[in-house]
PDB file of C-alpha atoms in Angstrom:
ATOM      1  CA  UNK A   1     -79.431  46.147  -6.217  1.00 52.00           C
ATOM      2  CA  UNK A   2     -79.317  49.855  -6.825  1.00 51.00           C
ATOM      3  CA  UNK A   3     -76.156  51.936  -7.392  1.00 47.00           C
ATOM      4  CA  UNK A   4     -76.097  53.234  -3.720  1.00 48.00           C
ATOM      5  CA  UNK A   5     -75.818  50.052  -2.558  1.00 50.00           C
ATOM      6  CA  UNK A   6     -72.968  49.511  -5.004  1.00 48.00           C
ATOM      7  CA  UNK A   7     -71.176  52.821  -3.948  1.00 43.00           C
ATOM      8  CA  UNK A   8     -68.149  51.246  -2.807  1.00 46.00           C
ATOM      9  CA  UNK A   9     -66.984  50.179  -6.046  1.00 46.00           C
ATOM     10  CA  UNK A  10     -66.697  53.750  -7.038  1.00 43.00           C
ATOM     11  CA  UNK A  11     -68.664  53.083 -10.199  1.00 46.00           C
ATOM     12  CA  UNK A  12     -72.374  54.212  -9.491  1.00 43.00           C
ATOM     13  CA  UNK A  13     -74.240  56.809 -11.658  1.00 44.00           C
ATOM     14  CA  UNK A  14     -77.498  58.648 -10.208  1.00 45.00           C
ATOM     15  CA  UNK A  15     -79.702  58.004 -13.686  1.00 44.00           C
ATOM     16  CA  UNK A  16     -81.467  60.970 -15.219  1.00 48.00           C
ATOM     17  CA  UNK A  17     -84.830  60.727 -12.954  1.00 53.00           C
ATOM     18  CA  UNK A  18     -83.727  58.466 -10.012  1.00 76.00           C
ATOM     19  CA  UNK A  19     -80.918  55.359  -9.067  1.00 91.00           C
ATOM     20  CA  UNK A  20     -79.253  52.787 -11.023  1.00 94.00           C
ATOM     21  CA  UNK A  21     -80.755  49.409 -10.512  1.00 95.00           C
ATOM     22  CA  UNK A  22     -79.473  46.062 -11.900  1.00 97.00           C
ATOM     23  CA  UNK A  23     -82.570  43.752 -11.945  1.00 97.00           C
ATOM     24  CA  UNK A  24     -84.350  40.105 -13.559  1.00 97.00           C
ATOM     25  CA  UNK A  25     -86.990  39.399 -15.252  1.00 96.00           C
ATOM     26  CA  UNK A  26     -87.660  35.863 -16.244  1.00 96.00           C
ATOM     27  CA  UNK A  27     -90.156  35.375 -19.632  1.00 96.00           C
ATOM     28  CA  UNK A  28     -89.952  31.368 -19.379  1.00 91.00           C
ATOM     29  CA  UNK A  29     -87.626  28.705 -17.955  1.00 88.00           C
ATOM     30  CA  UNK A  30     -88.230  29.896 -14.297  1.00 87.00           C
ATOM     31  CA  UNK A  31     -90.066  26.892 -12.635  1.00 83.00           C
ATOM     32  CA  UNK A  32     -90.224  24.805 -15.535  1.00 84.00           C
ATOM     33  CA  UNK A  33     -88.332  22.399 -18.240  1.00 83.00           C
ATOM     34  CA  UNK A  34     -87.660  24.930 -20.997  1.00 88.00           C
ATOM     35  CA  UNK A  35     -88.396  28.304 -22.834  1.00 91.00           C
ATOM     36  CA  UNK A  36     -85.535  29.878 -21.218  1.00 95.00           C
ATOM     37  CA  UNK A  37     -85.528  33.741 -21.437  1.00 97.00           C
ATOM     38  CA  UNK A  38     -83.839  35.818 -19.392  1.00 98.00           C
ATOM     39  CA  UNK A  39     -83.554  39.892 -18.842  1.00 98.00           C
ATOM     40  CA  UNK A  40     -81.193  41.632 -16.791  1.00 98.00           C
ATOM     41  CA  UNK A  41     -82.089  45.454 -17.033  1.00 98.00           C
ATOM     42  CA  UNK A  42     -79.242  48.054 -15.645  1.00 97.00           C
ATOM     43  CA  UNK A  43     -80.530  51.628 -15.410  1.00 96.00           C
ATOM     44  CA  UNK A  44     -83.385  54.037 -13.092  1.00 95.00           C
ATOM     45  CA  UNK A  45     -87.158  52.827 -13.909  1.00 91.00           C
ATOM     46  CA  UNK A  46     -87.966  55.130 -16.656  1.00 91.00           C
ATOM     47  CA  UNK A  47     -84.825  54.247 -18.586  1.00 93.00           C
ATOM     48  CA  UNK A  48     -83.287  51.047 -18.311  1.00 96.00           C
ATOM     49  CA  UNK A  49     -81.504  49.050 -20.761  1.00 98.00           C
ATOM     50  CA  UNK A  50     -82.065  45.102 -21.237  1.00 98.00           C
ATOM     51  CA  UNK A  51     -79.804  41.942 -22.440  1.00 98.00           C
ATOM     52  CA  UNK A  52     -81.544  39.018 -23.172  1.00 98.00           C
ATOM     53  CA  UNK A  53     -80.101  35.738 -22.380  1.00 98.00           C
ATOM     54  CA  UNK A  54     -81.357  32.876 -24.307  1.00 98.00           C
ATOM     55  CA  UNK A  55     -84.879  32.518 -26.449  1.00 97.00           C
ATOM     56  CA  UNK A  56     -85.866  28.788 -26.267  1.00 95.00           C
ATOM     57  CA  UNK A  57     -89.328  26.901 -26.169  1.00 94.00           C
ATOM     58  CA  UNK A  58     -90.882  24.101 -24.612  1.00 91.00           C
ATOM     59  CA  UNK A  59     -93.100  21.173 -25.542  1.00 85.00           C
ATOM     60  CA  UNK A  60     -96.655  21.060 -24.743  1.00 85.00           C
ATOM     61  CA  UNK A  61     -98.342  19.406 -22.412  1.00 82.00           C
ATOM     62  CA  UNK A  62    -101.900  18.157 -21.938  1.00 82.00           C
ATOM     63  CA  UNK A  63    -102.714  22.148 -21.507  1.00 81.00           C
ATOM     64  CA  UNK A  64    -101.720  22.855 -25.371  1.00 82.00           C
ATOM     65  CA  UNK A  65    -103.436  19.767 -27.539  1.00 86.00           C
ATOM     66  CA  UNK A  66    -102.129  19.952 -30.728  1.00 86.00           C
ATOM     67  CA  UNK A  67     -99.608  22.056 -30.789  1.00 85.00           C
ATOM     68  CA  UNK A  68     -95.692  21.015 -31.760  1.00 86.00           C
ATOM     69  CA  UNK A  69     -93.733  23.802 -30.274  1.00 88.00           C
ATOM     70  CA  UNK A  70     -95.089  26.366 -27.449  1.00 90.00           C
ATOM     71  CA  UNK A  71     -92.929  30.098 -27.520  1.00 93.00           C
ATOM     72  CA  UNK A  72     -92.752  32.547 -24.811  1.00 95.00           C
ATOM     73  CA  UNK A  73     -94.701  35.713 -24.535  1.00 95.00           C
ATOM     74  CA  UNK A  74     -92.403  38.255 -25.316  1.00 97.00           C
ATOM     75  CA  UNK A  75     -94.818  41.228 -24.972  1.00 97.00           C
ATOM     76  CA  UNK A  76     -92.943  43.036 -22.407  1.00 97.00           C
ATOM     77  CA  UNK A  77     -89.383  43.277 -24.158  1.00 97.00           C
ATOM     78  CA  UNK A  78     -90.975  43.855 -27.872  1.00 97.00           C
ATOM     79  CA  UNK A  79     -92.761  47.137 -26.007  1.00 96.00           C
ATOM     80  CA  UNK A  80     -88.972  47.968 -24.702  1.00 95.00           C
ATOM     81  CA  UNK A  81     -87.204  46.782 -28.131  1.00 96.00           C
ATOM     82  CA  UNK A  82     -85.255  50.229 -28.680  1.00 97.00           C
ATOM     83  CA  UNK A  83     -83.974  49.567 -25.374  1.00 97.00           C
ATOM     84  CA  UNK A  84     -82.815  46.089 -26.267  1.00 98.00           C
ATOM     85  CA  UNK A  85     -78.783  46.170 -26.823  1.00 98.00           C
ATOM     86  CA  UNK A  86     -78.678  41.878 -27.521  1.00 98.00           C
ATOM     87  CA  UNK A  87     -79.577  38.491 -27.149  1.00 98.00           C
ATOM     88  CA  UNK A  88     -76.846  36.386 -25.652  1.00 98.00           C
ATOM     89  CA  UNK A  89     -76.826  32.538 -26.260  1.00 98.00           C
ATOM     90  CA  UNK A  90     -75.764  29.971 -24.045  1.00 98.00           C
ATOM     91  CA  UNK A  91     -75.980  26.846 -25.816  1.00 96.00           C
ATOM     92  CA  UNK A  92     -77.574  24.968 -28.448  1.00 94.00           C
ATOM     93  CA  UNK A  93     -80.516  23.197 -26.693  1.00 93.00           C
ATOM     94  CA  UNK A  94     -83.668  24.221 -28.533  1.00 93.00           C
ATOM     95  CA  UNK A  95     -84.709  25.279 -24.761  1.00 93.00           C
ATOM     96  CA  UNK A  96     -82.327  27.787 -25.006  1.00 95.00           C
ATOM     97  CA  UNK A  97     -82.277  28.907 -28.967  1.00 96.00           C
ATOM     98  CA  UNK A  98     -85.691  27.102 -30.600  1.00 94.00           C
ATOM     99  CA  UNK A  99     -87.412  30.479 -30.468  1.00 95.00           C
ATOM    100  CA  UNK A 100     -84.918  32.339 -31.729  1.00 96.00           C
ATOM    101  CA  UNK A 101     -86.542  32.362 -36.321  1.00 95.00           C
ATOM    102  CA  UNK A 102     -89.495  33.130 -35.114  1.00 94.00           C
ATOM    103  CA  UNK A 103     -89.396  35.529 -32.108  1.00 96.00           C
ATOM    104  CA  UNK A 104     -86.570  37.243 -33.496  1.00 96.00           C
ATOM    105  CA  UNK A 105     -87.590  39.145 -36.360  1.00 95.00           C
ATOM    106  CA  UNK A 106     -89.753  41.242 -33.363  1.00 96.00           C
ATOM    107  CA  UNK A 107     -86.766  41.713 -31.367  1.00 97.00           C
ATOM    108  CA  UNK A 108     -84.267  42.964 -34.241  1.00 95.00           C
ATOM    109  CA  UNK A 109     -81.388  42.999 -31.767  1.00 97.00           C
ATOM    110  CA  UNK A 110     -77.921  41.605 -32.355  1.00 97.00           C
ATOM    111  CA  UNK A 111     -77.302  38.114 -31.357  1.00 98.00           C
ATOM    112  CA  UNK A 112     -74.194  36.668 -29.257  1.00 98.00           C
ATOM    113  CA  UNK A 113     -72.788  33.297 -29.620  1.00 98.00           C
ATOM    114  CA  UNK A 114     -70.084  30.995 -29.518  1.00 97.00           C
ATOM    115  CA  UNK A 115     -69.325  29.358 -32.731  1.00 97.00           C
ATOM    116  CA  UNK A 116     -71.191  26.058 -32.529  1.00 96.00           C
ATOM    117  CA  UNK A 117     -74.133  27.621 -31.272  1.00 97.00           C
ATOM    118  CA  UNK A 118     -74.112  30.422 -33.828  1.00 97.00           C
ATOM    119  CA  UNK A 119     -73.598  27.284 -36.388  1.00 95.00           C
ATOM    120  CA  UNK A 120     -76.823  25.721 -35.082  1.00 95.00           C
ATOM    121  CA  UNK A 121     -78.932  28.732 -35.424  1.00 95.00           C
ATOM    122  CA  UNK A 122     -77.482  29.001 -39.051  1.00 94.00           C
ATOM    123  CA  UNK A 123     -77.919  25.388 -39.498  1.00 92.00           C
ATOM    124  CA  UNK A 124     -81.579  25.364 -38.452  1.00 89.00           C
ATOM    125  CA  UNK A 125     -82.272  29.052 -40.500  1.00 90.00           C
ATOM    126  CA  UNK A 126     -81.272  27.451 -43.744  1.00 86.00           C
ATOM    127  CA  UNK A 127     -83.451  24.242 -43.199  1.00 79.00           C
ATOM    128  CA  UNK A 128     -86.699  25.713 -42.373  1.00 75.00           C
ATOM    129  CA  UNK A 129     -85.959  28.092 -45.726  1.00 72.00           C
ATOM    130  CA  UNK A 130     -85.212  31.222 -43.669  1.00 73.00           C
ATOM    131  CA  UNK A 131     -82.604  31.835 -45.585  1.00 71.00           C
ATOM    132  CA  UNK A 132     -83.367  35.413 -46.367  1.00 78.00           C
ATOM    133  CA  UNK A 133     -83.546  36.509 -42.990  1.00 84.00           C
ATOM    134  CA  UNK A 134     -80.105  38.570 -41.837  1.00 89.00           C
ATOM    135  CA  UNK A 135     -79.699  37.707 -38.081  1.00 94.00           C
ATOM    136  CA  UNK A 136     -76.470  40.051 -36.889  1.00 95.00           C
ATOM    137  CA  UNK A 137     -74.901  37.298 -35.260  1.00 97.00           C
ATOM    138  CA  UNK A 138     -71.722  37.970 -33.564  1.00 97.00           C
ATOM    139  CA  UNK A 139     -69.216  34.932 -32.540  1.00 97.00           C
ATOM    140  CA  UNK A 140     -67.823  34.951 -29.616  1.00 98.00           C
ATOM    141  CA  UNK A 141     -65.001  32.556 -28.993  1.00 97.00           C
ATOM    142  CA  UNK A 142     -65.191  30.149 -25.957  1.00 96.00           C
ATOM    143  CA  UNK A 143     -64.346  31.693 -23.004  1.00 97.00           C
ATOM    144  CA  UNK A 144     -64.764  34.783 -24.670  1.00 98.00           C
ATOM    145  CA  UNK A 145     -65.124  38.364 -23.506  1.00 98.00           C
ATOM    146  CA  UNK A 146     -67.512  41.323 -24.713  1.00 98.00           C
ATOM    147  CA  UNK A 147     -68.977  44.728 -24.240  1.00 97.00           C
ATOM    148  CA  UNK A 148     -72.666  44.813 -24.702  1.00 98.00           C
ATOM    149  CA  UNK A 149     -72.980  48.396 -22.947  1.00 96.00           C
ATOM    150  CA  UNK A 150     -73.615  49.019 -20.234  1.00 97.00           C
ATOM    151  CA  UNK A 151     -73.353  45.218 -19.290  1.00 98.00           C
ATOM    152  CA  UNK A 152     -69.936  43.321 -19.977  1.00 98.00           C
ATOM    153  CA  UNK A 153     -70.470  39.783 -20.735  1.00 98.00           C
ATOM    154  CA  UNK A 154     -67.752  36.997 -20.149  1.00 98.00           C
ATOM    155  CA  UNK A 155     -68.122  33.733 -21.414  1.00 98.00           C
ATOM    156  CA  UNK A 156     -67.252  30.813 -19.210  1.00 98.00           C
ATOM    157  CA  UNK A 157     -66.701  27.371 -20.489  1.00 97.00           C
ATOM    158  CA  UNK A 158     -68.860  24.791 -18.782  1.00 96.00           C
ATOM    159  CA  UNK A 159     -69.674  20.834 -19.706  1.00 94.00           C
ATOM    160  CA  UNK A 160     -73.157  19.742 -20.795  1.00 93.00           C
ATOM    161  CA  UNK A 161     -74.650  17.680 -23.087  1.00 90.00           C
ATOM    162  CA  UNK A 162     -73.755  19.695 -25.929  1.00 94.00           C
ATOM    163  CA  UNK A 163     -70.480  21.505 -27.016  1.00 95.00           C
ATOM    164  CA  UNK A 164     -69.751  24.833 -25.898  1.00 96.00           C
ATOM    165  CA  UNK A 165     -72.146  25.569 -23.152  1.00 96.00           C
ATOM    166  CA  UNK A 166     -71.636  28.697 -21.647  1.00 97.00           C
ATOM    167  CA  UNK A 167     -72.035  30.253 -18.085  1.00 97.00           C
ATOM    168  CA  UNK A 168     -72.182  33.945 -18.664  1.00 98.00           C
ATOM    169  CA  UNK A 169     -70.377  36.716 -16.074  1.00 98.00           C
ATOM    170  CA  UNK A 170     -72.243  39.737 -16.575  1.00 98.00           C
ATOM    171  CA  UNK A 171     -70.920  42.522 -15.035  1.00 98.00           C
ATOM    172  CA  UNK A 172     -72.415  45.831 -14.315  1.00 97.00           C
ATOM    173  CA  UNK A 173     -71.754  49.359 -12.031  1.00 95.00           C
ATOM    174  CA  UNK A 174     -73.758  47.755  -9.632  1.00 95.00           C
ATOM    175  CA  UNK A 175     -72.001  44.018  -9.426  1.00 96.00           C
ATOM    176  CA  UNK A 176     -71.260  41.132 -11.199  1.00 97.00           C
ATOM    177  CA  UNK A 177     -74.113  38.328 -11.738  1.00 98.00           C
ATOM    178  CA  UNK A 178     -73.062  34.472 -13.022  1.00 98.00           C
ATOM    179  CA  UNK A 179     -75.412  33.146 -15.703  1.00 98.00           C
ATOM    180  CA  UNK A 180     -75.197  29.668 -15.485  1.00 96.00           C
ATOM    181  CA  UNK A 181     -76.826  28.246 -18.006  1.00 93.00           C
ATOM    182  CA  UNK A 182     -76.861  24.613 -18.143  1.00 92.00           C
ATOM    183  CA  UNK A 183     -74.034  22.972 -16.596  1.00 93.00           C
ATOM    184  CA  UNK A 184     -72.373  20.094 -15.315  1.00 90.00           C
ATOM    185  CA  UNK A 185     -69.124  19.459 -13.795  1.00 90.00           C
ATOM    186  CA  UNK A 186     -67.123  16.885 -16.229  1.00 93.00           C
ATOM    187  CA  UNK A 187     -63.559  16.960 -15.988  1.00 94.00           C
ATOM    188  CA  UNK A 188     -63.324  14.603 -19.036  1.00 94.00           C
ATOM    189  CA  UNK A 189     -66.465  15.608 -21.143  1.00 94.00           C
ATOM    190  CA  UNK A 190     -65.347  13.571 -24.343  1.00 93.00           C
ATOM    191  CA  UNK A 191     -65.939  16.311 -27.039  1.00 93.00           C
ATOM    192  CA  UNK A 192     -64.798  19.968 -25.792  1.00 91.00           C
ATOM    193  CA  UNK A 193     -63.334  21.882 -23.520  1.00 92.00           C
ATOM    194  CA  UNK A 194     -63.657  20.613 -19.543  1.00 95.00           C
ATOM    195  CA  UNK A 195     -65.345  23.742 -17.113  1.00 97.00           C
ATOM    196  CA  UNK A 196     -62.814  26.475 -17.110  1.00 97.00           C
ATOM    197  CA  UNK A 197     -62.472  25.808 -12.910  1.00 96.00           C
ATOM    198  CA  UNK A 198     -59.745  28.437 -12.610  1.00 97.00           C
ATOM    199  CA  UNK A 199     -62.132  31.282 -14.142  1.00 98.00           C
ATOM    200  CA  UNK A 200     -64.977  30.303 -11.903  1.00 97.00           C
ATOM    201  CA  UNK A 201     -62.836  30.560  -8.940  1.00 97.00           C
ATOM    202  CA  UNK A 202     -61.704  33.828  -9.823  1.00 98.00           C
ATOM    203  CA  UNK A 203     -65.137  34.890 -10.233  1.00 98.00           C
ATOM    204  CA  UNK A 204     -65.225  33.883  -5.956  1.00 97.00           C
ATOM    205  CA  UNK A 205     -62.780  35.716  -5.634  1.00 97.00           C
ATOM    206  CA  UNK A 206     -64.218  38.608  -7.556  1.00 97.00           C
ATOM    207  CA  UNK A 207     -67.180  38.678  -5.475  1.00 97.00           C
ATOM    208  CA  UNK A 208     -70.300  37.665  -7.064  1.00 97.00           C
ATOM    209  CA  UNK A 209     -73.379  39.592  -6.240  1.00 97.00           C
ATOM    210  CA  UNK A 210     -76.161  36.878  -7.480  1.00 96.00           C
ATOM    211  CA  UNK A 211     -75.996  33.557  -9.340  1.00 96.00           C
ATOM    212  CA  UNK A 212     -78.548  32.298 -11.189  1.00 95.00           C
ATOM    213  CA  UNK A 213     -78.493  28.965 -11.907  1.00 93.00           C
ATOM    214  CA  UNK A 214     -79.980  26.091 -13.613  1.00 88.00           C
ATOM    215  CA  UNK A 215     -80.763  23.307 -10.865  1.00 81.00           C
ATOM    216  CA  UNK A 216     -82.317  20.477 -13.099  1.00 80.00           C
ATOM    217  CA  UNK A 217     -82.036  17.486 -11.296  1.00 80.00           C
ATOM    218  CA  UNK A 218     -80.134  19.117  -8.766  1.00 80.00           C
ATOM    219  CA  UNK A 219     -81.851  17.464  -5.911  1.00 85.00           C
ATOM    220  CA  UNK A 220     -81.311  13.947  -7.522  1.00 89.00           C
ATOM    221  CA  UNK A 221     -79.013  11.553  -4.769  1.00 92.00           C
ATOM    222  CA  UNK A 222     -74.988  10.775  -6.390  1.00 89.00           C
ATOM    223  CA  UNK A 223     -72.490  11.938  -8.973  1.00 87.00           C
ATOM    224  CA  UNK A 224     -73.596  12.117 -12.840  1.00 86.00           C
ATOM    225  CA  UNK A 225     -70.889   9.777 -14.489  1.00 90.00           C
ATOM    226  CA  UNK A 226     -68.366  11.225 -16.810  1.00 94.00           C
ATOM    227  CA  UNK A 227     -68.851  11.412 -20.904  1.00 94.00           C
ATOM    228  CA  UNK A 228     -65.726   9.417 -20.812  1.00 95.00           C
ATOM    229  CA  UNK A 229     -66.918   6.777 -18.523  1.00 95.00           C
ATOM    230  CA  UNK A 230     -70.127   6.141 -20.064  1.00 95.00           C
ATOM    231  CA  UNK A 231     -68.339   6.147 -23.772  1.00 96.00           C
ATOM    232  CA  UNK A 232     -66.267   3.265 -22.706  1.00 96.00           C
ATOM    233  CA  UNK A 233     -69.421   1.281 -20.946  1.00 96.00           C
ATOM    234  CA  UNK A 234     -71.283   1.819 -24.137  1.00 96.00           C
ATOM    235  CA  UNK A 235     -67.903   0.456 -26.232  1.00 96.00           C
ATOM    236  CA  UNK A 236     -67.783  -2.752 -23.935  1.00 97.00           C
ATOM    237  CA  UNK A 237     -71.306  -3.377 -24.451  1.00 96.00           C
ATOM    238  CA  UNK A 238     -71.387  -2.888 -28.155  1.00 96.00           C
ATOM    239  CA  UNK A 239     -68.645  -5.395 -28.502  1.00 96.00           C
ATOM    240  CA  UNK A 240     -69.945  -7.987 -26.529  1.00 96.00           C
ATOM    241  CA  UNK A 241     -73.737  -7.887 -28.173  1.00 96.00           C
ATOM    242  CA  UNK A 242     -73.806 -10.463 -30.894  1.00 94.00           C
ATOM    243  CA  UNK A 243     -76.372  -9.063 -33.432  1.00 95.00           C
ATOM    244  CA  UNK A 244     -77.361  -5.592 -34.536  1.00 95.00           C
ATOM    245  CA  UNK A 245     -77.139  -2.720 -31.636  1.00 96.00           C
ATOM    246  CA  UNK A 246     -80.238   0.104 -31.863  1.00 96.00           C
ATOM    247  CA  UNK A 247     -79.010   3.181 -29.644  1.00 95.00           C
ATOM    248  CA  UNK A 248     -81.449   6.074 -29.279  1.00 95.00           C
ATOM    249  CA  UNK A 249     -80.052   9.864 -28.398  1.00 93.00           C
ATOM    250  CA  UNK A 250     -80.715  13.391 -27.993  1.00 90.00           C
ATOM    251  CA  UNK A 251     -79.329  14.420 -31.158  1.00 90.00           C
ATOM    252  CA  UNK A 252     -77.740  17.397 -29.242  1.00 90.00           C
ATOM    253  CA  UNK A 253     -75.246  15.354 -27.159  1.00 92.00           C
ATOM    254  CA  UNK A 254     -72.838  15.461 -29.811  1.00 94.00           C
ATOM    255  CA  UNK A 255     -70.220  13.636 -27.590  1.00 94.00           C
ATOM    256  CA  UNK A 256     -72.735  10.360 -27.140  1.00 94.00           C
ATOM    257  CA  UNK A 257     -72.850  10.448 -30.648  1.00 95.00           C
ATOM    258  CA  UNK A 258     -68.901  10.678 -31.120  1.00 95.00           C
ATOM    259  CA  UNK A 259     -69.070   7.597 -28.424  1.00 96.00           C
ATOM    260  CA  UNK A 260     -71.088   5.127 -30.411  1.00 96.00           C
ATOM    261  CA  UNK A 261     -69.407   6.087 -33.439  1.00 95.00           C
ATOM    262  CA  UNK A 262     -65.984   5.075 -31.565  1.00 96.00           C
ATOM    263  CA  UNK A 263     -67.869   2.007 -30.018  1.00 96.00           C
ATOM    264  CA  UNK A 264     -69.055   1.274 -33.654  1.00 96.00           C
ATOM    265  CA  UNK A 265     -65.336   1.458 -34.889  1.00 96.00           C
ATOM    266  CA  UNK A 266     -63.951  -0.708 -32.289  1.00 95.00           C
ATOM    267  CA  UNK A 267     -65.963  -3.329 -32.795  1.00 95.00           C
ATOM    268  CA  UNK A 268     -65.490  -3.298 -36.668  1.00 95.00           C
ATOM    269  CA  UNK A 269     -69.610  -2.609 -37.250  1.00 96.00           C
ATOM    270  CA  UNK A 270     -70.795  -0.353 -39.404  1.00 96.00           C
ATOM    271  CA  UNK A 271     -72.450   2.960 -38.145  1.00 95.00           C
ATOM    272  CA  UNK A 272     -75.704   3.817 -40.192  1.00 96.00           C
ATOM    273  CA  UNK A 273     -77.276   7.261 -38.750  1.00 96.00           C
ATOM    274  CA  UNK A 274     -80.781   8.044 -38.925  1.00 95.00           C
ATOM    275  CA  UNK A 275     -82.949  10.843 -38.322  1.00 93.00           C
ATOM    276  CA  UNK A 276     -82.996  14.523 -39.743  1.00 92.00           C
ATOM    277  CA  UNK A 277     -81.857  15.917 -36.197  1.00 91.00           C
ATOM    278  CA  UNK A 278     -78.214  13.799 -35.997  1.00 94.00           C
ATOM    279  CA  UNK A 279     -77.540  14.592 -39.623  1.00 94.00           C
ATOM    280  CA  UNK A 280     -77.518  18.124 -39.015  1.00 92.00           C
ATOM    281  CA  UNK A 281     -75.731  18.290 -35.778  1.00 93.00           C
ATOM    282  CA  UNK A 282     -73.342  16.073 -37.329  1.00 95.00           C
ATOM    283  CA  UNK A 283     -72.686  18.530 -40.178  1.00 95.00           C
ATOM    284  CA  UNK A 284     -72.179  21.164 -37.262  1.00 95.00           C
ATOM    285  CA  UNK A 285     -69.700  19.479 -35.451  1.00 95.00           C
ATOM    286  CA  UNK A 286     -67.634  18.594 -38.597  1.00 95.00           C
ATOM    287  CA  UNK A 287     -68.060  22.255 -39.746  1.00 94.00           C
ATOM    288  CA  UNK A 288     -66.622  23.272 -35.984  1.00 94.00           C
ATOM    289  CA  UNK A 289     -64.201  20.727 -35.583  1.00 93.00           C
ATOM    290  CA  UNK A 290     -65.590  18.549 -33.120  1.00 91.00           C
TER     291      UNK A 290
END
């Protein structure tokens, strides 16, 4: 979308040697489970700025023997650092913040979070002994509101399997893209806010120009069950089960967690936790106040 074809909004600027354009690069998570990194750029060719949304990785496959962790290829953005004005984060899925110690330090940007997902990234710095490293990170509070010129970035509280995912409304002279993120649409997610349905509709109304969405298991048949629901299946079944219960998690899904602990309580059986993972997101969500 250039700024000519955003002339009716009044807010177009011819750039120094040719038009405005608002465009999108994807450097992972396009096609695939993971590495999520996304660039808008707003400006002409020869001078555009970039915002970076999210800097995850992914796990390997058969294609990468050996290795524990694969990172994006950031060689395009580090080339175009100076021009580089943040890194936004959406949540706190290592597909969306995992490559964040070790790609940053080439980036050097300032970083954009909301206060669990800033907590994480702190969390994880201080484990792996990067303690030393000063990452400029800048809380945003849920549903949140900032100016990263010449984008302005609204938060917008969604429901996932982690607290405080975010959908993003970036808005620029040439329209107003929604960031999903990951997303689903719980009305009674168990731990945090429910989607903020009255700012998404006023997005509509706004007029969105693109959405880019996450679509994971989008083409799946039925309805996802609510946190809720599936916190009071898991307390009926703990009660009933007459020896020891084993539950396995994503140590992310904080609100699963926060369900078995309930479900442990309820039954009057002791909750022992195990794993380096839960400890630490536990300490997180204490430290936040979920």
């Amino acid at each position: 979308m250039t700024a000519k074809q955003a002339k009716k909004s009044g807010k177009a600027r011819p750039g120094p040697s040719g038009e405005n354009e608002l465009v999108f690069m994807a450097l992972g998570g396009l096609g695939e489970i993971g590495m999520n990194v996304y660039l808008y750029g707003f400006g002409p060719a020869n001078a555009r700025q970039w915002l970076m949304v999210d800097l995850g990785i992914t796990f390997p496959g058969d294609a990468e023997p050996g290795a524990d962790v694969v990172l994006p290829d950031l060689r395009f953005i580090i080339a175009e650092k100076n021009a580089l004005v943040g890194l936004v984060l959406t949540h706190a899925h290592e597909d969306h913040i995992g490559a964040v110690l070790d790609l940053w330090p080439q980036l050097g940007c300032k970083i954009f979070a909301t206060p669990f997902t800033a907590g994480m990234v702190r969390s994880k710095q201080a484990e792996y002994g990067r303690r030393n490293m000063k990452l400029p990170i800048t809380e945003v509070p849920l549903g949140g509101r900032i100016s990263i010129e010449p984008f302005d970035v609204e938060f917008v509280t969604l429901a996932h399997s982690i607290p405080e995912p975010s959908g993003l409304a970036i808005r620029t002279p040439a329209g107003l893209v929604f960031h999903t993120g990951d997303w689903k649409l719980d009305k009674t997610p168990l731990v945090g806010a429910p989607p903020d349905e009255t700012k998404l509709k006023a997005l509509g109304q706004e007029g969105v120009l693109a959405m880019v969405c996450d679509s994971t298991n989008a083409l799946r048949e039925g309805v996802s069950p609510s946190e809720t629901d599936i916190a009071n299946s898991l307390t009926k079944l703990i009660t009933a089960a007459p020896r020891r219960v084993a539950i396995t998690t994503f140590a992310s899904n904080v609100a699963r967690v926060k369900a078995v602990a309930d479900a442990a309580r309820a039954s009057n059986r002791k909750l022992v936790v195990a794993g380096r993972a839960l400890h630490r997101i536990i300490s997180v969500a204490i430290d936040t106040g979920y």
